[in-house]
Coordinates of C-alpha atoms in Angstrom, one line a residue:
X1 CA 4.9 -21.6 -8.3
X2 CA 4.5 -21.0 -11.8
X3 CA 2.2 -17.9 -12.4
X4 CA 2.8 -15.0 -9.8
X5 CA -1.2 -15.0 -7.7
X6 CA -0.6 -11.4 -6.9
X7 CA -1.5 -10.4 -10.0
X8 CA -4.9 -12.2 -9.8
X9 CA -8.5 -11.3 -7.8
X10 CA -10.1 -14.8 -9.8
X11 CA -8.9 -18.1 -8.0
X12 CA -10.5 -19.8 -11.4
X13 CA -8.0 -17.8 -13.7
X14 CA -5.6 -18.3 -11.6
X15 CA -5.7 -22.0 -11.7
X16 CA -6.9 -21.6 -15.7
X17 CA -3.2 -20.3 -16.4
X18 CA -2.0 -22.2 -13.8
X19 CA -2.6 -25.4 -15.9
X20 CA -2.2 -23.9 -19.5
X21 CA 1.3 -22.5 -18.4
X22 CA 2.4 -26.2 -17.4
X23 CA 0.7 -27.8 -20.4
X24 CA 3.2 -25.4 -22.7
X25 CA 5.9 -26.7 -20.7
X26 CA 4.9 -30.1 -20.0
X27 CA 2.8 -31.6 -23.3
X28 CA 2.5 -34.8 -21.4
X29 CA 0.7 -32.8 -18.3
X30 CA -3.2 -33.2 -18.3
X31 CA -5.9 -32.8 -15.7
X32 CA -5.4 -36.7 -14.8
X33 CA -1.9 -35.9 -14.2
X34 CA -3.0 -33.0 -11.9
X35 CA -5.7 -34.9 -10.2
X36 CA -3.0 -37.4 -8.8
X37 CA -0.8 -34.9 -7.7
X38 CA -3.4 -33.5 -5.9
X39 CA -4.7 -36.8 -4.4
X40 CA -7.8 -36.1 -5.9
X41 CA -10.7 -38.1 -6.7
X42 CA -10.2 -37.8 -10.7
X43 CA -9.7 -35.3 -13.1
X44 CA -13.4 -34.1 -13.7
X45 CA -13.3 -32.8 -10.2
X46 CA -10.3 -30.9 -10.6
X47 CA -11.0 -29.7 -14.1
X48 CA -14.5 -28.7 -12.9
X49 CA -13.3 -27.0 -9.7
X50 CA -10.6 -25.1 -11.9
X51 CA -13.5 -23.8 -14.2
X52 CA -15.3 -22.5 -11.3
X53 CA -18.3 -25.0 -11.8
X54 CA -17.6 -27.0 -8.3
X55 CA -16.6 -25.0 -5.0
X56 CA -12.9 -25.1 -3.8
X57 CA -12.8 -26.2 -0.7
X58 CA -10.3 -26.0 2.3
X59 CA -8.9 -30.0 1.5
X60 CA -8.3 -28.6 -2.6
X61 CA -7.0 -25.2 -1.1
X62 CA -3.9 -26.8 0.8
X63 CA -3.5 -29.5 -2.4
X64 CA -3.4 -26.9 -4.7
X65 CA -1.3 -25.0 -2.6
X66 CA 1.3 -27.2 -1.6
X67 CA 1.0 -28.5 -5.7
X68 CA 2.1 -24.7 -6.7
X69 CA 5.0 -24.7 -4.1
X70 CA 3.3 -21.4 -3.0
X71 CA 5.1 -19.9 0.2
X72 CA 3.7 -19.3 3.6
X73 CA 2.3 -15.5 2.6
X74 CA 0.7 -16.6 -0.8
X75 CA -0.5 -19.7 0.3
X76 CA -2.5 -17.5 2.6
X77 CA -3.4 -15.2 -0.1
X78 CA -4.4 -18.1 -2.3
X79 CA -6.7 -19.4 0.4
X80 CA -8.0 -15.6 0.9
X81 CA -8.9 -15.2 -3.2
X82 CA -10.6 -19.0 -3.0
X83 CA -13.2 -17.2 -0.5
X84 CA -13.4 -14.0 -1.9
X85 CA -13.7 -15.6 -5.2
X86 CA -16.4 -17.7 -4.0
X87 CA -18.4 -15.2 -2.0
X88 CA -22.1 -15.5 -2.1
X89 CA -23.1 -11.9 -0.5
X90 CA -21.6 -8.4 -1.3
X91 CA -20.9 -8.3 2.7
X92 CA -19.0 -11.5 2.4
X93 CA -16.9 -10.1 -0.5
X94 CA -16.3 -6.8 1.1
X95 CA -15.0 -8.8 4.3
X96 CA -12.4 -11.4 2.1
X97 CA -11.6 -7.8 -0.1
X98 CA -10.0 -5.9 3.1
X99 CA -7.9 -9.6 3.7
X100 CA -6.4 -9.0 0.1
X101 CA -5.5 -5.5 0.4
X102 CA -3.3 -6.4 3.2
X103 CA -1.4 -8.5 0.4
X104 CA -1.5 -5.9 -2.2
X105 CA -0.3 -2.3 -2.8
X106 CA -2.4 -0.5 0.3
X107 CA -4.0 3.2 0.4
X108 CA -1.0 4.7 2.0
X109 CA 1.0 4.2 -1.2
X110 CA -1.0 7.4 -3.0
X111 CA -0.2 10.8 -2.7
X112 CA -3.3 12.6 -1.2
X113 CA -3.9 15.8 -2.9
X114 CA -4.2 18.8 -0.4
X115 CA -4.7 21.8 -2.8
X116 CA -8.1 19.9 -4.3
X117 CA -9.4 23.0 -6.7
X118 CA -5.9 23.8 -8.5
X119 CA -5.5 20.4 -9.3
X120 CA -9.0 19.1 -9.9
X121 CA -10.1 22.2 -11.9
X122 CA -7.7 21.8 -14.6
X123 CA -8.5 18.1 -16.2
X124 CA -5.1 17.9 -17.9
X125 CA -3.2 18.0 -14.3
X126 CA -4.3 14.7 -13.2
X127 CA -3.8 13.2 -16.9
X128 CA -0.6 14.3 -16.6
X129 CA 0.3 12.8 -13.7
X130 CA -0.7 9.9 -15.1
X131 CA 1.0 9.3 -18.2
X132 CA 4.1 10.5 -16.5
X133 CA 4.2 7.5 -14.3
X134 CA 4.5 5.2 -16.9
X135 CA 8.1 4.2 -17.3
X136 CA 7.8 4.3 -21.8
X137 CA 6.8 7.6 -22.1
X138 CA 8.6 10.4 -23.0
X139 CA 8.4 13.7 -21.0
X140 CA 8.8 15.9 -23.8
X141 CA 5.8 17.9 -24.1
X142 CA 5.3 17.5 -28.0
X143 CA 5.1 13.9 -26.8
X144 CA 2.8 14.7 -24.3
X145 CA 0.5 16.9 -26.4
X146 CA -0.1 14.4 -29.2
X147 CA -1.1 11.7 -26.6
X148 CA -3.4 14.3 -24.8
X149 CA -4.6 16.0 -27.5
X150 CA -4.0 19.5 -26.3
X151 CA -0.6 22.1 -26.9
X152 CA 2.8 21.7 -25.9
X153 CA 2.2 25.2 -24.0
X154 CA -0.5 23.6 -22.5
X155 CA 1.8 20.9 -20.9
X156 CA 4.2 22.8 -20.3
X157 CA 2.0 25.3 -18.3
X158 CA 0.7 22.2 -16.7
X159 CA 4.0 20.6 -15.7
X160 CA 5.0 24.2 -14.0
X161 CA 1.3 23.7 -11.7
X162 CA 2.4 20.2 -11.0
X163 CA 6.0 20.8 -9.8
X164 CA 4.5 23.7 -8.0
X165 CA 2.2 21.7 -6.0
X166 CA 4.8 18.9 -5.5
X167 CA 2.7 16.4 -7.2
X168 CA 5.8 15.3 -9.5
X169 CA 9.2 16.2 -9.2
X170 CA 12.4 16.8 -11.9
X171 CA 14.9 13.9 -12.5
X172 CA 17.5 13.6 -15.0
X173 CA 15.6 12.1 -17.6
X174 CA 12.7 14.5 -16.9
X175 CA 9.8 14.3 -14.3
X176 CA 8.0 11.8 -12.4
X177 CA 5.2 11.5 -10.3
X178 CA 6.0 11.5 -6.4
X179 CA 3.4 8.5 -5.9
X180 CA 2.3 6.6 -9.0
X181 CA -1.5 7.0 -7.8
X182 CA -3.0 9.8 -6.0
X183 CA -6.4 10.2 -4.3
X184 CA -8.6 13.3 -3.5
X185 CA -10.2 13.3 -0.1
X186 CA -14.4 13.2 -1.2
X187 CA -15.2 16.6 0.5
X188 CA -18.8 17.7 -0.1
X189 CA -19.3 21.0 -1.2
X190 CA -15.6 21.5 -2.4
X191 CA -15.6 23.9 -5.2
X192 CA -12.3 22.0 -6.7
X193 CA -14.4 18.6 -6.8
X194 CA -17.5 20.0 -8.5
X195 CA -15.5 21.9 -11.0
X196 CA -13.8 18.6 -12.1
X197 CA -17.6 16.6 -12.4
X198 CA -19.2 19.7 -14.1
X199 CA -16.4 19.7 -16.3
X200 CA -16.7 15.9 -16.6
X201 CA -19.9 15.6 -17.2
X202 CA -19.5 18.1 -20.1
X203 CA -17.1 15.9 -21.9
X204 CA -19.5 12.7 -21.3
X205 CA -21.7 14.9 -23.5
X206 CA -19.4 15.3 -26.2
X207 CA -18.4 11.8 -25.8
X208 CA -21.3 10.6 -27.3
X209 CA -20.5 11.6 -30.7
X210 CA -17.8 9.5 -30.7
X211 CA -17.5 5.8 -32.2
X212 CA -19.4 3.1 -30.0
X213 CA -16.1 1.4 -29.7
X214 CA -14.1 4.2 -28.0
X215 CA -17.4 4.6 -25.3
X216 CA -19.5 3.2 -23.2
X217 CA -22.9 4.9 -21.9
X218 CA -25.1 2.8 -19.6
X219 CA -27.9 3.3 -17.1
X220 CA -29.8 1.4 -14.6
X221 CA -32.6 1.9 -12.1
X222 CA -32.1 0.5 -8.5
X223 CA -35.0 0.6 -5.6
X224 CA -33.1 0.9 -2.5
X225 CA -33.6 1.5 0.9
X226 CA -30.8 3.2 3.0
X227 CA -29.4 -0.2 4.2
X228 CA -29.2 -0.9 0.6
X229 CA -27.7 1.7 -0.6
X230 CA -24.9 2.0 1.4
X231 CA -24.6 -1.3 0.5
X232 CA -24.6 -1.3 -3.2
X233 CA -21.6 2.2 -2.2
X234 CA -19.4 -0.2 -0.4
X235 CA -19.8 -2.8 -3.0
X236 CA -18.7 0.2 -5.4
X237 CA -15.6 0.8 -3.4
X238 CA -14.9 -3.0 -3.5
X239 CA -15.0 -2.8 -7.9
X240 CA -13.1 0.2 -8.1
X241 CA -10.3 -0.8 -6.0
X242 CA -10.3 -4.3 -7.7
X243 CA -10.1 -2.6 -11.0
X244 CA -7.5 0.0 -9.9
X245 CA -5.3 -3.5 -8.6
X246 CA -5.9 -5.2 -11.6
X247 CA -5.9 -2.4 -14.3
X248 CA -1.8 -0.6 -13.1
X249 CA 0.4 -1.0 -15.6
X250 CA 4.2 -0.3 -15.2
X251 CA 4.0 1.0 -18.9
X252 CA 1.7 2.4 -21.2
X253 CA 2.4 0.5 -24.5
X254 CA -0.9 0.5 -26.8
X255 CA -3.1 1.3 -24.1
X256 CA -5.6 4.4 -24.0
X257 CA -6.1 6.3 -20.6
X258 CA -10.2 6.3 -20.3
X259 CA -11.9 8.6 -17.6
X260 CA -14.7 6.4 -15.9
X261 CA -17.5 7.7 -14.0
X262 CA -20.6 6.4 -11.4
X263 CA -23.0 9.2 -11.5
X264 CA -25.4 7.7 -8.2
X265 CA -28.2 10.1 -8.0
X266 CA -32.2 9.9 -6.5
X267 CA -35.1 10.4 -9.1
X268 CA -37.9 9.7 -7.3
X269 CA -39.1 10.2 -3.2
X270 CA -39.8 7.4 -0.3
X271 CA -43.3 6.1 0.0
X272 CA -45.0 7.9 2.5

């Protein structure tokens, strides 16, 4: 195996840097190359199915696999991604999604957060938490400050509410997050949650002053019935945990943290 799958939800881009690895490696290697390794047909069909323009099927899925020397678990996830990949309905997806979260990093490795209003009600707490489970920043609160635009008292004050509620913990070199994610059971009514939208929401507003390439503002309208929407909220579900999988970086480099919200809500009644 050449490219590590587990950090892929695309079969396509998976095979895309499959092949462009191998090529740097290998000039001489070419899809005609590939295609009689594979025992396939010739190399249109393998360079079509590696651009996503003709299916993979379960013959390809076993060449491919035994091609990449995958081993017995990511040979299974390979197969796995190839449907999900290839999934024609949401409910399809949703099905081949749950199969690849037994691969990756599951639910259990967040820290649920039981006192909901002191951490949610400050927005700096779970920013915080954040940036101090990257393994290149400094926990120095001048540090801290700049990147999160607020005071060093402010981070400090902060960091005393987070080792408070054992949501990080002290270590030589400073603090760190018990559990690099956390989650927030979704309790209606809780005053902590609908402090940190209202709060949210406010700073959308003020967002919009601010260059079109640091935000993003867009709205659609959906007819749904109730089927439907529970469907299009599962499919939700499915996108944000395949963005929080594919977005977790061990560092934080040159990267920006960015807040993202789905605000889902009725404007108009049911037909009579």
């Amino acid at each position: 195996m050449i490219v590590k799958i587990r950090n892929y939800l695309n079969v396509y881009q998976y095979l895309q840097d499959c092949y462009q690895l191998r090529k740097k490696r290998e000039p001489q290697f070419s899809y005609d190359v590939w295609a009689k390794e594979l025992k396939a047909s010739d190399k249109s069909y393998v360079r079509f199915i590696v651009l996503g323009k003709r299916p993979l099927n379960e013959k390809m899925i076993a060449a491919f696999s035994e091609n990449l020397k995958l081993d017995k678990d990511d040979s299974d996830y390979f197969s796995v991604l190839a449907h999900y990949t290839q999934s024609k309905t949401q409910e399809q997806k949703n099905v081949f999604w749950k199969k690849l979260l037994s691969y990756l990093k599951q639910p259990s490795d967040q820290l649920e957060i039981n006192n909901h209003y002191d951490f949610l009600s400050n927005p700096l707490l779970p920013r915080l938490q954040i940036l101090l489970s990257f393994s290149d920043v400094s926990p120095a609160a001048d540090t801290l400050g700049w990147i999160l635009g607020c005071s060093e008292v402010e981070v400090n004050q902060a960091i005393e509410k987070l080792l408070e509620l054992q949501i990080i913990e002290k270590t030589p070199n400073g603090f760190k997050p018990l559990q690099k994610s956390f989650k927030v059971p979704d309790q209606f009514g809780h005053h902590g949650l609908e402090a940190f939208y209202q709060r949210n929401l406010e700073e959308a507003k003020q967002a919009i002053a601010l260059p079109k390439e640091e935000r993003r503002f867009k709205s659609m309208f959906l007819p749904l019935n109730t089927t439907e929407f529970q469907s299009y909220l599962e499919g939700l579900d499915v996108f944000t945990a395949e963005n929080l999988t594919k977005f977790n970086p061990d560092t934080y480099e040159d990267r920006r943290l960015f807040q993202i919200h789905f605000n889902i809500i009725p404007v108009s009644f049911a037909k009579k």
